[in-house]
Amino acid sequence: MTDLSKLEADLSALITGAADVADLEAVRVAALGKSGSISDLLKTLGAMSPDERREQGPAINGLRDRIGGAIADRRAELEAAELDAKLAAERVDLTLPPPPERRGRVHPTMQVQDEMIAIFAEMGFGLAEGPDIEDDFHNFTALNFPPKHPARETHDTFWLPEDASGERKVLRTHTSPVQIRAMQRINEKLPSWIANGPPSANGEPPIRIIVPGRTYRSDSDATHSPMFHQIEGLVIDRAIHMGHLKWTLDQFIARFFETPLVETRFRPHHFPFTEPSAEMDVRCDRSGGDIKIGQGDDWLEILGCGMVHPKVLRNCGLDPDVWQGFAFGCGIDRLGMLKYGIPDVRDTFASDVRWLDHYGFSAFAAPNPATGLS
Ligand code: DAH
């Protein structure tokens, strides 16, 4: 066997034996690379006599072409095999069940708040908000809490330290201060209404808002949390009376508890900012373990309400002989506990994911056919 045919046989064996593309590349470099065995042979052609070259030239070039061809064929073979192996290994089995996915849940308080906003929105109420840190004027004074009056103490107020001007702000104890802010804003518009006619002349009420938000009191037990949520309602217009208040709240309760109109009663009460003031109760049944709204012989207190006190209107620059209004306020968490059977309000704010998994709501729930709410 000549040297050339031995080299060809050896290289062919290596090419066939290459297990993968990297192996084959090593063979190619060893044969055809810069100082590969065939490349070295090609370099010898220059030093040969013309006769020798005439004989060796075609032989060495032929060897180079055959080996080059063999390498290309083997490479194609190996690449196809590698692709097949990859396809087999990476095949997606569409029949496998999907891996479990952690879905976030809507917190019950936010769910209940959204339900309330949707119900009042349909009755034409707009949304208003105010700051969590309030001044004494908006939280108490303008709402007709007399200075040093014990009513201020009943709110278990969180007072902030005195600031540079000697003022002590409060974490608002209720959402009622936003009533004051809304009325003050309207008051600023009054001069233009007097000149151009008030919006109510176009059928638009001067104020019809609900105010959801966080509120704070130093209190903690199964039904009280130091931070909780209230929703406030305020309607100001000409000739507003308690009939409007009762109708609005009756509609709200029926929609919220997803029942037909249920019996409600108004018990006289006292709030400094309303006159008359009332607490509204709904008929309920406590005889089974949980409370059933709208049936039975018991009453459940739901919220506080009343006609906006003339002094409060005056504190906001509104003339009570022209403007009247009603207001109400209730606990969002509390109504949520009643509607969805949540036993302890403190769990609501404990940030326990297991609790949220149980009491939370899907963000993608289909709308309830009875209420249109999701
Ligand atoms: N602010 C009262 C509270 O926190 C609730 C309330 C009662 C609000 C009567 C009102 C209202 O607007 O008219 O206890």
mmCIF file of C-alpha atoms and ligand atoms in Angstrom:
data_model
loop_
_atom_site.group_PDB
_atom_site.id
_atom_site.type_symbol
_atom_site.label_atom_id
_atom_site.label_comp_id
_atom_site.label_asym_id
_atom_site.label_seq_id
_atom_site.Cartn_x
_atom_site.Cartn_y
_atom_site.Cartn_z
ATOM 1 C CA MET A 1 0.000 0.000 0.000
ATOM 2 C CA THR A 2 1.450 3.353 -0.956
ATOM 3 C CA ASP A 3 1.756 6.056 1.686
ATOM 4 C CA LEU A 4 -1.098 7.955 0.057
ATOM 5 C CA SER A 5 -3.500 5.058 0.026
ATOM 6 C CA LYS A 6 -2.561 4.180 3.639
ATOM 7 C CA LEU A 7 -3.224 7.834 4.638
ATOM 8 C CA GLU A 8 -6.542 7.744 2.779
ATOM 9 C CA ALA A 9 -7.539 4.499 4.464
ATOM 10 C CA ASP A 10 -6.596 5.863 7.915
ATOM 11 C CA LEU A 11 -8.417 9.159 7.390
ATOM 12 C CA SER A 12 -11.485 7.382 5.985
ATOM 13 C CA ALA A 13 -11.590 5.185 9.072
ATOM 14 C CA LEU A 14 -11.359 8.251 11.324
ATOM 15 C CA ILE A 15 -14.103 10.005 9.354
ATOM 16 C CA THR A 16 -16.458 7.058 9.559
ATOM 17 C CA GLY A 17 -15.606 6.594 13.208
ATOM 18 C CA ALA A 18 -16.207 10.249 14.183
ATOM 19 C CA ALA A 19 -18.909 10.136 16.847
ATOM 20 C CA ASP A 20 -20.046 13.739 16.499
ATOM 21 C CA VAL A 21 -19.431 16.978 14.635
ATOM 22 C CA ALA A 22 -16.694 18.045 17.069
ATOM 23 C CA ASP A 23 -14.825 14.742 16.535
ATOM 24 C CA LEU A 24 -15.120 15.122 12.790
ATOM 25 C CA GLU A 25 -13.861 18.701 12.957
ATOM 26 C CA ALA A 26 -10.731 17.427 14.730
ATOM 27 C CA VAL A 27 -10.169 14.961 11.854
ATOM 28 C CA ARG A 28 -10.666 17.739 9.306
ATOM 29 C CA VAL A 29 -8.110 19.986 11.046
ATOM 30 C CA ALA A 30 -5.628 17.065 11.289
ATOM 31 C CA ALA A 31 -5.955 16.380 7.551
ATOM 32 C CA LEU A 32 -6.875 19.619 5.819
ATOM 33 C CA GLY A 33 -6.032 22.281 8.420
ATOM 34 C CA LYS A 34 -3.053 24.611 8.031
ATOM 35 C CA SER A 35 -0.553 21.959 9.064
ATOM 36 C CA GLY A 36 -2.744 18.941 8.426
ATOM 37 C CA SER A 37 -1.317 15.801 6.878
ATOM 38 C CA ILE A 38 -2.779 16.433 3.410
ATOM 39 C CA SER A 39 -1.914 20.163 3.535
ATOM 40 C CA ASP A 40 1.705 19.193 4.348
ATOM 41 C CA LEU A 41 1.744 16.857 1.319
ATOM 42 C CA LEU A 42 0.402 19.637 -0.908
ATOM 43 C CA LYS A 43 3.243 21.865 0.292
ATOM 44 C CA THR A 44 5.793 19.290 -0.946
ATOM 45 C CA LEU A 45 4.579 19.698 -4.561
ATOM 46 C CA GLY A 46 6.502 22.997 -4.960
ATOM 47 C CA ALA A 47 9.859 21.324 -4.363
ATOM 48 C CA MET A 48 9.245 18.423 -6.784
ATOM 49 C CA SER A 49 10.598 18.018 -10.275
ATOM 50 C CA PRO A 50 8.016 18.609 -13.032
ATOM 51 C CA ASP A 51 7.787 14.871 -13.726
ATOM 52 C CA GLU A 52 7.261 14.008 -10.124
ATOM 53 C CA ARG A 53 4.693 16.781 -9.769
ATOM 54 C CA ARG A 54 2.783 15.586 -12.795
ATOM 55 C CA GLU A 55 2.344 12.248 -11.108
ATOM 56 C CA GLN A 56 1.984 13.304 -7.452
ATOM 57 C CA GLY A 57 -0.115 16.454 -8.108
ATOM 58 C CA PRO A 58 -3.291 14.719 -9.281
ATOM 59 C CA ALA A 59 -2.804 11.980 -6.642
ATOM 60 C CA ILE A 60 -2.491 14.370 -3.695
ATOM 61 C CA ASN A 61 -5.196 16.750 -5.005
ATOM 62 C CA GLY A 62 -7.466 13.780 -5.626
ATOM 63 C CA LEU A 63 -6.864 12.594 -2.068
ATOM 64 C CA ARG A 64 -7.673 16.078 -0.749
ATOM 65 C CA ASP A 65 -10.915 16.226 -2.745
ATOM 66 C CA ARG A 66 -12.076 12.754 -1.721
ATOM 67 C CA ILE A 67 -11.270 13.330 1.954
ATOM 68 C CA GLY A 68 -12.932 16.783 1.784
ATOM 69 C CA GLY A 69 -16.001 15.188 0.206
ATOM 70 C CA ALA A 70 -16.082 12.370 2.728
ATOM 71 C CA ILE A 71 -15.876 14.852 5.598
ATOM 72 C CA ALA A 72 -18.737 16.930 4.152
ATOM 73 C CA ASP A 73 -20.901 13.804 3.718
ATOM 74 C CA ARG A 74 -20.165 12.594 7.244
ATOM 75 C CA ARG A 75 -20.850 16.064 8.641
ATOM 76 C CA ALA A 76 -24.270 16.124 6.989
ATOM 77 C CA GLU A 77 -24.950 12.662 8.395
ATOM 78 C CA LEU A 78 -23.853 13.623 11.922
ATOM 79 C CA GLU A 79 -25.805 16.899 11.882
ATOM 80 C CA ALA A 80 -28.948 15.114 10.789
ATOM 81 C CA ALA A 81 -28.468 12.543 13.567
ATOM 82 C CA GLU A 82 -27.890 15.316 16.142
ATOM 83 C CA LEU A 83 -31.053 17.137 15.020
ATOM 84 C CA ASP A 84 -33.060 13.905 15.227
ATOM 85 C CA ALA A 85 -31.752 13.253 18.724
ATOM 86 C CA LYS A 86 -32.590 16.818 19.802
ATOM 87 C CA LEU A 87 -36.088 16.613 18.339
ATOM 88 C CA ALA A 88 -36.697 13.325 20.082
ATOM 89 C CA ALA A 89 -35.433 14.645 23.421
ATOM 90 C CA GLU A 90 -37.276 17.980 23.239
ATOM 91 C CA ARG A 91 -40.596 16.689 22.001
ATOM 92 C CA VAL A 92 -43.496 18.392 23.804
ATOM 93 C CA ASP A 93 -46.038 16.015 25.215
ATOM 94 C CA LEU A 94 -49.263 17.951 24.865
ATOM 95 C CA THR A 95 -51.134 15.352 26.872
ATOM 96 C CA LEU A 96 -49.173 16.149 30.065
ATOM 97 C CA PRO A 97 -51.183 18.128 32.664
ATOM 98 C CA PRO A 98 -49.914 21.739 33.023
ATOM 99 C CA PRO A 99 -47.748 22.483 36.067
ATOM 100 C CA PRO A 100 -49.702 24.050 38.949
ATOM 101 C CA GLU A 101 -49.760 27.865 38.678
ATOM 102 C CA ARG A 102 -49.981 30.287 41.610
ATOM 103 C CA ARG A 103 -52.689 32.812 40.866
ATOM 104 C CA GLY A 104 -53.021 36.015 42.842
ATOM 105 C CA ARG A 105 -56.385 36.611 44.507
ATOM 106 C CA VAL A 106 -58.350 39.814 44.915
ATOM 107 C CA HIS A 107 -58.474 40.757 48.602
ATOM 108 C CA PRO A 108 -62.041 40.565 49.990
ATOM 109 C CA THR A 109 -61.932 44.181 51.183
ATOM 110 C CA MET A 110 -60.996 45.384 47.688
ATOM 111 C CA GLN A 111 -63.619 43.087 46.142
ATOM 112 C CA VAL A 112 -66.311 44.476 48.463
ATOM 113 C CA GLN A 113 -65.142 48.036 47.834
ATOM 114 C CA ASP A 114 -65.387 47.483 44.064
ATOM 115 C CA GLU A 115 -68.870 46.004 44.462
ATOM 116 C CA MET A 116 -69.971 49.064 46.459
ATOM 117 C CA ILE A 117 -68.451 51.511 43.978
ATOM 118 C CA ALA A 118 -70.192 49.718 41.095
ATOM 119 C CA ILE A 119 -73.583 49.825 42.829
ATOM 120 C CA PHE A 120 -73.330 53.524 43.687
ATOM 121 C CA ALA A 121 -71.895 54.351 40.264
ATOM 122 C CA GLU A 122 -75.073 52.977 38.715
ATOM 123 C CA MET A 123 -77.040 55.350 40.950
ATOM 124 C CA GLY A 124 -74.994 58.248 39.599
ATOM 125 C CA PHE A 125 -72.485 58.667 42.427
ATOM 126 C CA GLY A 126 -68.969 59.831 41.607
ATOM 127 C CA LEU A 127 -65.850 58.777 43.483
ATOM 128 C CA ALA A 128 -63.943 61.114 45.810
ATOM 129 C CA GLU A 129 -60.845 60.562 47.906
ATOM 130 C CA GLY A 130 -59.003 62.438 50.607
ATOM 131 C CA PRO A 131 -55.766 62.180 52.591
ATOM 132 C CA ASP A 132 -55.212 59.534 55.286
ATOM 133 C CA ILE A 133 -53.395 62.129 57.421
ATOM 134 C CA GLU A 134 -55.927 64.805 58.237
ATOM 135 C CA ASP A 135 -55.956 68.015 60.191
ATOM 136 C CA ASP A 136 -58.130 68.504 63.226
ATOM 137 C CA PHE A 137 -60.369 70.922 61.305
ATOM 138 C CA HIS A 138 -61.459 68.447 58.608
ATOM 139 C CA ASN A 139 -61.594 65.379 60.839
ATOM 140 C CA PHE A 140 -63.432 67.033 63.761
ATOM 141 C CA THR A 141 -64.054 70.785 63.913
ATOM 142 C CA ALA A 142 -65.754 71.329 60.559
ATOM 143 C CA LEU A 143 -67.844 68.208 61.242
ATOM 144 C CA ASN A 144 -69.230 70.003 64.305
ATOM 145 C CA PHE A 145 -67.279 68.141 66.976
ATOM 146 C CA PRO A 146 -66.976 70.947 69.578
ATOM 147 C CA PRO A 147 -63.405 71.601 70.844
ATOM 148 C CA LYS A 148 -62.499 69.376 73.809
ATOM 149 C CA HIS A 149 -65.828 67.594 73.350
ATOM 150 C CA PRO A 150 -65.760 63.975 74.588
ATOM 151 C CA ALA A 151 -66.966 62.830 71.143
ATOM 152 C CA ARG A 152 -63.409 63.381 69.960
ATOM 153 C CA GLU A 153 -62.253 60.842 72.528
ATOM 154 C CA THR A 154 -64.781 58.196 71.431
ATOM 155 C CA HIS A 155 -62.876 57.830 68.186
ATOM 156 C CA ASP A 156 -59.716 56.486 69.896
ATOM 157 C CA THR A 157 -57.750 58.819 67.695
ATOM 158 C CA PHE A 158 -54.149 58.252 66.636
ATOM 159 C CA TRP A 159 -52.573 61.697 67.022
ATOM 160 C CA LEU A 160 -49.351 62.505 65.223
ATOM 161 C CA PRO A 161 -46.583 64.376 67.082
ATOM 162 C CA GLU A 162 -46.792 68.165 67.047
ATOM 163 C CA ASP A 163 -45.271 69.672 63.911
ATOM 164 C CA ALA A 164 -43.137 72.871 63.753
ATOM 165 C CA SER A 165 -46.229 75.093 63.797
ATOM 166 C CA GLY A 166 -47.529 73.328 66.922
ATOM 167 C CA GLU A 167 -50.273 71.527 64.972
ATOM 168 C CA ARG A 168 -51.112 67.904 65.697
ATOM 169 C CA LYS A 169 -52.420 66.047 62.671
ATOM 170 C CA VAL A 170 -54.478 62.839 63.004
ATOM 171 C CA LEU A 171 -54.753 59.571 61.126
ATOM 172 C CA ARG A 172 -58.305 60.174 59.967
ATOM 173 C CA THR A 173 -60.758 58.370 62.221
ATOM 174 C CA HIS A 174 -63.453 58.219 59.528
ATOM 175 C CA THR A 175 -63.997 59.104 55.875
ATOM 176 C CA SER A 176 -66.326 61.995 56.831
ATOM 177 C CA PRO A 177 -63.576 64.660 56.472
ATOM 178 C CA VAL A 178 -63.765 64.086 52.712
ATOM 179 C CA GLN A 179 -67.359 65.423 52.909
ATOM 180 C CA ILE A 180 -65.892 68.699 54.107
ATOM 181 C CA ARG A 181 -63.285 68.755 51.358
ATOM 182 C CA ALA A 182 -65.947 68.077 48.704
ATOM 183 C CA MET A 183 -68.254 70.798 50.038
ATOM 184 C CA GLN A 184 -65.416 73.309 50.266
ATOM 185 C CA ARG A 185 -64.511 72.597 46.642
ATOM 186 C CA ILE A 186 -68.109 73.113 45.567
ATOM 187 C CA ASN A 187 -68.248 76.298 47.611
ATOM 188 C CA GLU A 188 -65.366 77.666 45.548
ATOM 189 C CA LYS A 189 -67.516 77.173 42.443
ATOM 190 C CA LEU A 190 -70.587 78.823 43.951
ATOM 191 C CA PRO A 191 -69.888 82.357 42.717
ATOM 192 C CA SER A 192 -69.865 81.111 39.126
ATOM 193 C CA TRP A 193 -73.032 79.106 39.715
ATOM 194 C CA ILE A 194 -74.750 82.138 41.112
ATOM 195 C CA ALA A 195 -73.746 84.065 37.997
ATOM 196 C CA ASN A 196 -74.399 81.308 35.452
ATOM 197 C CA GLY A 197 -76.925 79.083 37.183
ATOM 198 C CA PRO A 198 -75.951 75.996 39.199
ATOM 199 C CA PRO A 199 -75.313 72.668 37.500
ATOM 200 C CA SER A 200 -78.538 71.360 39.052
ATOM 201 C CA ALA A 201 -80.344 73.581 36.573
ATOM 202 C CA ASN A 202 -79.056 71.106 33.971
ATOM 203 C CA GLY A 203 -80.213 68.154 36.034
ATOM 204 C CA GLU A 204 -76.752 67.608 37.522
ATOM 205 C CA PRO A 205 -76.558 67.549 41.309
ATOM 206 C CA PRO A 206 -73.947 69.743 42.954
ATOM 207 C CA ILE A 207 -72.543 66.788 44.951
ATOM 208 C CA ARG A 208 -73.255 63.097 44.718
ATOM 209 C CA ILE A 209 -70.183 61.200 45.834
ATOM 210 C CA ILE A 210 -69.007 58.123 47.622
ATOM 211 C CA VAL A 211 -65.685 58.073 49.390
ATOM 212 C CA PRO A 212 -64.014 54.738 50.067
ATOM 213 C CA GLY A 213 -60.791 54.720 52.021
ATOM 214 C CA ARG A 214 -58.621 53.649 54.916
ATOM 215 C CA THR A 215 -59.468 54.862 58.408
ATOM 216 C CA TYR A 216 -57.682 54.437 61.743
ATOM 217 C CA ARG A 217 -58.607 53.990 65.396
ATOM 218 C CA SER A 218 -56.678 52.622 68.335
ATOM 219 C CA ASP A 219 -58.799 49.521 68.740
ATOM 220 C CA SER A 220 -58.213 45.815 68.117
ATOM 221 C CA ASP A 221 -60.441 42.768 68.661
ATOM 222 C CA ALA A 222 -62.316 40.251 66.498
ATOM 223 C CA THR A 223 -64.472 42.995 64.959
ATOM 224 C CA HIS A 224 -62.059 45.950 65.192
ATOM 225 C CA SER A 225 -58.720 46.525 63.519
ATOM 226 C CA PRO A 226 -56.581 49.660 64.078
ATOM 227 C CA MET A 227 -56.657 50.195 60.319
ATOM 228 C CA PHE A 228 -59.936 49.524 58.574
ATOM 229 C CA HIS A 229 -61.949 50.761 55.600
ATOM 230 C CA GLN A 230 -65.026 52.922 55.426
ATOM 231 C CA ILE A 231 -67.199 54.150 52.632
ATOM 232 C CA GLU A 232 -68.879 57.492 52.984
ATOM 233 C CA GLY A 233 -71.758 58.828 50.925
ATOM 234 C CA LEU A 234 -72.714 62.459 50.456
ATOM 235 C CA VAL A 235 -75.482 64.065 48.429
ATOM 236 C CA ILE A 236 -75.947 67.833 48.458
ATOM 237 C CA ASP A 237 -78.632 69.542 46.426
ATOM 238 C CA ARG A 238 -81.708 71.666 46.839
ATOM 239 C CA ALA A 239 -84.683 70.014 48.555
ATOM 240 C CA ILE A 240 -82.948 66.792 49.577
ATOM 241 C CA HIS A 241 -84.754 64.952 52.379
ATOM 242 C CA MET A 242 -84.631 61.715 54.353
ATOM 243 C CA GLY A 243 -86.813 59.948 51.800
ATOM 244 C CA HIS A 244 -83.944 60.216 49.316
ATOM 245 C CA LEU A 245 -81.568 58.845 51.938
ATOM 246 C CA LYS A 246 -83.789 55.871 52.732
ATOM 247 C CA TRP A 247 -84.418 55.005 49.071
ATOM 248 C CA THR A 248 -80.724 55.174 48.229
ATOM 249 C CA LEU A 249 -79.684 52.981 51.155
ATOM 250 C CA ASP A 250 -82.506 50.462 50.609
ATOM 251 C CA GLN A 251 -81.423 50.056 46.978
ATOM 252 C CA PHE A 252 -77.816 49.704 48.023
ATOM 253 C CA ILE A 253 -78.508 47.030 50.665
ATOM 254 C CA ALA A 254 -80.614 44.924 48.278
ATOM 255 C CA ARG A 255 -78.001 45.106 45.522
ATOM 256 C CA PHE A 256 -75.101 44.512 47.876
ATOM 257 C CA PHE A 257 -76.578 41.467 49.626
ATOM 258 C CA GLU A 258 -78.061 40.234 46.329
ATOM 259 C CA THR A 259 -81.568 39.999 47.777
ATOM 260 C CA PRO A 260 -84.915 41.563 46.851
ATOM 261 C CA LEU A 261 -85.626 44.817 48.722
ATOM 262 C CA VAL A 262 -85.251 43.969 52.409
ATOM 263 C CA GLU A 263 -86.846 45.631 55.392
ATOM 264 C CA THR A 264 -84.724 48.318 57.016
ATOM 265 C CA ARG A 265 -85.349 50.557 60.001
ATOM 266 C CA PHE A 266 -83.831 53.839 61.082
ATOM 267 C CA ARG A 267 -83.079 54.164 64.791
ATOM 268 C CA PRO A 268 -82.518 57.680 66.152
ATOM 269 C CA HIS A 269 -78.866 58.199 66.977
ATOM 270 C CA HIS A 270 -76.379 60.992 67.464
ATOM 271 C CA PHE A 271 -73.595 62.115 65.193
ATOM 272 C CA PRO A 272 -72.335 65.688 65.548
ATOM 273 C CA PHE A 273 -72.358 66.195 61.772
ATOM 274 C CA THR A 274 -75.942 65.137 61.008
ATOM 275 C CA GLU A 275 -79.334 66.285 62.263
ATOM 276 C CA PRO A 276 -81.395 64.193 62.499
ATOM 277 C CA SER A 277 -79.014 61.260 62.788
ATOM 278 C CA ALA A 278 -79.882 57.603 62.533
ATOM 279 C CA GLU A 279 -78.407 54.162 62.500
ATOM 280 C CA MET A 280 -79.835 51.902 59.857
ATOM 281 C CA ASP A 281 -80.614 48.282 60.707
ATOM 282 C CA VAL A 282 -81.651 45.489 58.344
ATOM 283 C CA ARG A 283 -83.915 42.606 59.201
ATOM 284 C CA CYS A 284 -81.923 39.449 59.738
ATOM 285 C CA ASP A 285 -82.069 35.908 61.031
ATOM 286 C CA ARG A 286 -79.437 34.821 63.528
ATOM 287 C CA SER A 287 -81.100 31.529 64.540
ATOM 288 C CA GLY A 288 -78.841 29.347 62.358
ATOM 289 C CA GLY A 289 -75.089 29.608 62.747
ATOM 290 C CA ASP A 290 -74.673 32.489 60.309
ATOM 291 C CA ILE A 291 -76.608 35.666 59.726
ATOM 292 C CA LYS A 292 -79.242 35.655 56.977
ATOM 293 C CA ILE A 293 -80.110 39.106 55.674
ATOM 294 C CA GLY A 294 -83.728 40.014 54.913
ATOM 295 C CA GLN A 295 -85.538 37.361 56.947
ATOM 296 C CA GLY A 296 -86.107 36.421 60.605
ATOM 297 C CA ASP A 297 -86.919 38.438 63.735
ATOM 298 C CA ASP A 298 -83.620 40.148 64.462
ATOM 299 C CA TRP A 299 -82.059 43.428 63.385
ATOM 300 C CA LEU A 300 -78.489 44.050 62.347
ATOM 301 C CA GLU A 301 -76.905 47.493 62.529
ATOM 302 C CA ILE A 302 -75.383 48.328 59.158
ATOM 303 C CA LEU A 303 -74.410 51.980 59.060
ATOM 304 C CA GLY A 304 -74.712 55.525 60.377
ATOM 305 C CA CYS A 305 -76.455 58.255 58.434
ATOM 306 C CA GLY A 306 -78.457 61.442 58.619
ATOM 307 C CA MET A 307 -79.184 64.837 57.125
ATOM 308 C CA VAL A 308 -76.076 67.013 56.914
ATOM 309 C CA HIS A 309 -76.122 69.344 59.934
ATOM 310 C CA PRO A 310 -76.797 73.013 59.025
ATOM 311 C CA LYS A 311 -73.677 73.968 60.982
ATOM 312 C CA VAL A 312 -71.557 71.635 58.827
ATOM 313 C CA LEU A 313 -72.994 73.197 55.683
ATOM 314 C CA ARG A 314 -72.219 76.644 57.087
ATOM 315 C CA ASN A 315 -68.689 75.538 58.066
ATOM 316 C CA CYS A 316 -68.160 74.805 54.365
ATOM 317 C CA GLY A 317 -69.656 78.095 53.239
ATOM 318 C CA LEU A 318 -72.970 76.659 52.051
ATOM 319 C CA ASP A 319 -76.260 78.311 52.989
ATOM 320 C CA PRO A 320 -78.465 75.675 54.683
ATOM 321 C CA ASP A 321 -81.574 77.563 53.575
ATOM 322 C CA VAL A 322 -80.600 76.779 49.964
ATOM 323 C CA TRP A 323 -78.675 73.526 50.196
ATOM 324 C CA GLN A 324 -79.521 70.338 52.026
ATOM 325 C CA GLY A 325 -78.026 66.928 51.909
ATOM 326 C CA PHE A 326 -77.780 63.500 53.350
ATOM 327 C CA ALA A 327 -74.719 61.503 54.341
ATOM 328 C CA PHE A 328 -73.931 58.009 55.455
ATOM 329 C CA GLY A 329 -70.877 56.044 56.457
ATOM 330 C CA CYS A 330 -70.214 52.376 56.940
ATOM 331 C CA GLY A 331 -67.405 49.895 57.385
ATOM 332 C CA ILE A 332 -66.336 48.144 54.193
ATOM 333 C CA ASP A 333 -64.533 45.330 56.028
ATOM 334 C CA ARG A 334 -67.512 44.868 58.339
ATOM 335 C CA LEU A 335 -70.023 44.523 55.487
ATOM 336 C CA GLY A 336 -67.574 42.206 53.714
ATOM 337 C CA MET A 337 -67.370 40.016 56.816
ATOM 338 C CA LEU A 338 -71.162 39.809 56.868
ATOM 339 C CA LYS A 339 -71.530 39.076 53.163
ATOM 340 C CA TYR A 340 -68.723 36.564 52.844
ATOM 341 C CA GLY A 341 -68.741 34.994 56.333
ATOM 342 C CA ILE A 342 -65.319 36.208 57.499
ATOM 343 C CA PRO A 343 -65.131 35.589 61.259
ATOM 344 C CA ASP A 344 -62.252 37.812 62.450
ATOM 345 C CA VAL A 345 -61.414 41.173 60.904
ATOM 346 C CA ARG A 346 -57.798 40.999 62.089
ATOM 347 C CA ASP A 347 -57.134 38.096 59.669
ATOM 348 C CA THR A 348 -58.146 40.465 56.891
ATOM 349 C CA PHE A 349 -54.919 42.422 57.375
ATOM 350 C CA ALA A 350 -52.579 39.609 58.506
ATOM 351 C CA SER A 351 -51.180 39.079 54.962
ATOM 352 C CA ASP A 352 -51.506 35.288 55.248
ATOM 353 C CA VAL A 353 -51.549 33.889 51.726
ATOM 354 C CA ARG A 354 -53.452 30.771 52.856
ATOM 355 C CA TRP A 355 -56.216 33.034 54.151
ATOM 356 C CA LEU A 356 -56.258 34.962 50.868
ATOM 357 C CA ASP A 357 -56.423 31.715 48.886
ATOM 358 C CA HIS A 358 -59.514 30.808 50.872
ATOM 359 C CA TYR A 359 -61.356 34.144 51.138
ATOM 360 C CA GLY A 360 -59.926 35.953 48.090
ATOM 361 C CA PHE A 361 -61.601 36.330 44.716
ATOM 362 C CA SER A 362 -60.519 35.508 41.224
ATOM 363 C CA ALA A 363 -59.606 38.593 39.245
ATOM 364 C CA PHE A 364 -61.228 36.954 36.226
ATOM 365 C CA ALA A 365 -64.557 35.943 37.744
ATOM 366 C CA ALA A 366 -67.516 36.010 35.422
ATOM 367 C CA PRO A 367 -70.054 38.718 36.308
ATOM 368 C CA ASN A 368 -72.773 37.616 38.706
ATOM 369 C CA PRO A 369 -75.943 37.402 36.575
ATOM 370 C CA ALA A 370 -78.044 38.807 39.428
ATOM 371 C CA THR A 371 -75.976 41.911 39.995
ATOM 372 C CA GLY A 372 -73.849 42.293 36.875
ATOM 373 C CA LEU A 373 -70.846 42.528 39.215
ATOM 374 C CA SER A 374 -67.900 40.199 38.969
HETATM 375 N N1 DAH B 1 -68.314 58.906 60.490
HETATM 376 C C1 DAH B 1 -69.163 57.997 61.223
HETATM 377 C C2 DAH B 1 -68.296 56.974 61.971
HETATM 378 O O1 DAH B 1 -67.192 56.773 61.602
HETATM 379 C C3 DAH B 1 -70.079 57.253 60.296
HETATM 380 C C4 DAH B 1 -71.088 58.162 59.722
HETATM 381 C C5 DAH B 1 -72.284 58.372 60.368
HETATM 382 C C6 DAH B 1 -70.854 58.862 58.565
HETATM 383 C C7 DAH B 1 -73.240 59.193 59.881
HETATM 384 C C8 DAH B 1 -71.796 59.733 58.058
HETATM 385 C C9 DAH B 1 -72.983 59.877 58.708
HETATM 386 O O2 DAH B 1 -71.613 60.414 56.939
HETATM 387 O O3 DAH B 1 -73.903 60.732 58.212
HETATM 388 O O4 DAH B 1 -68.758 56.411 62.917
#
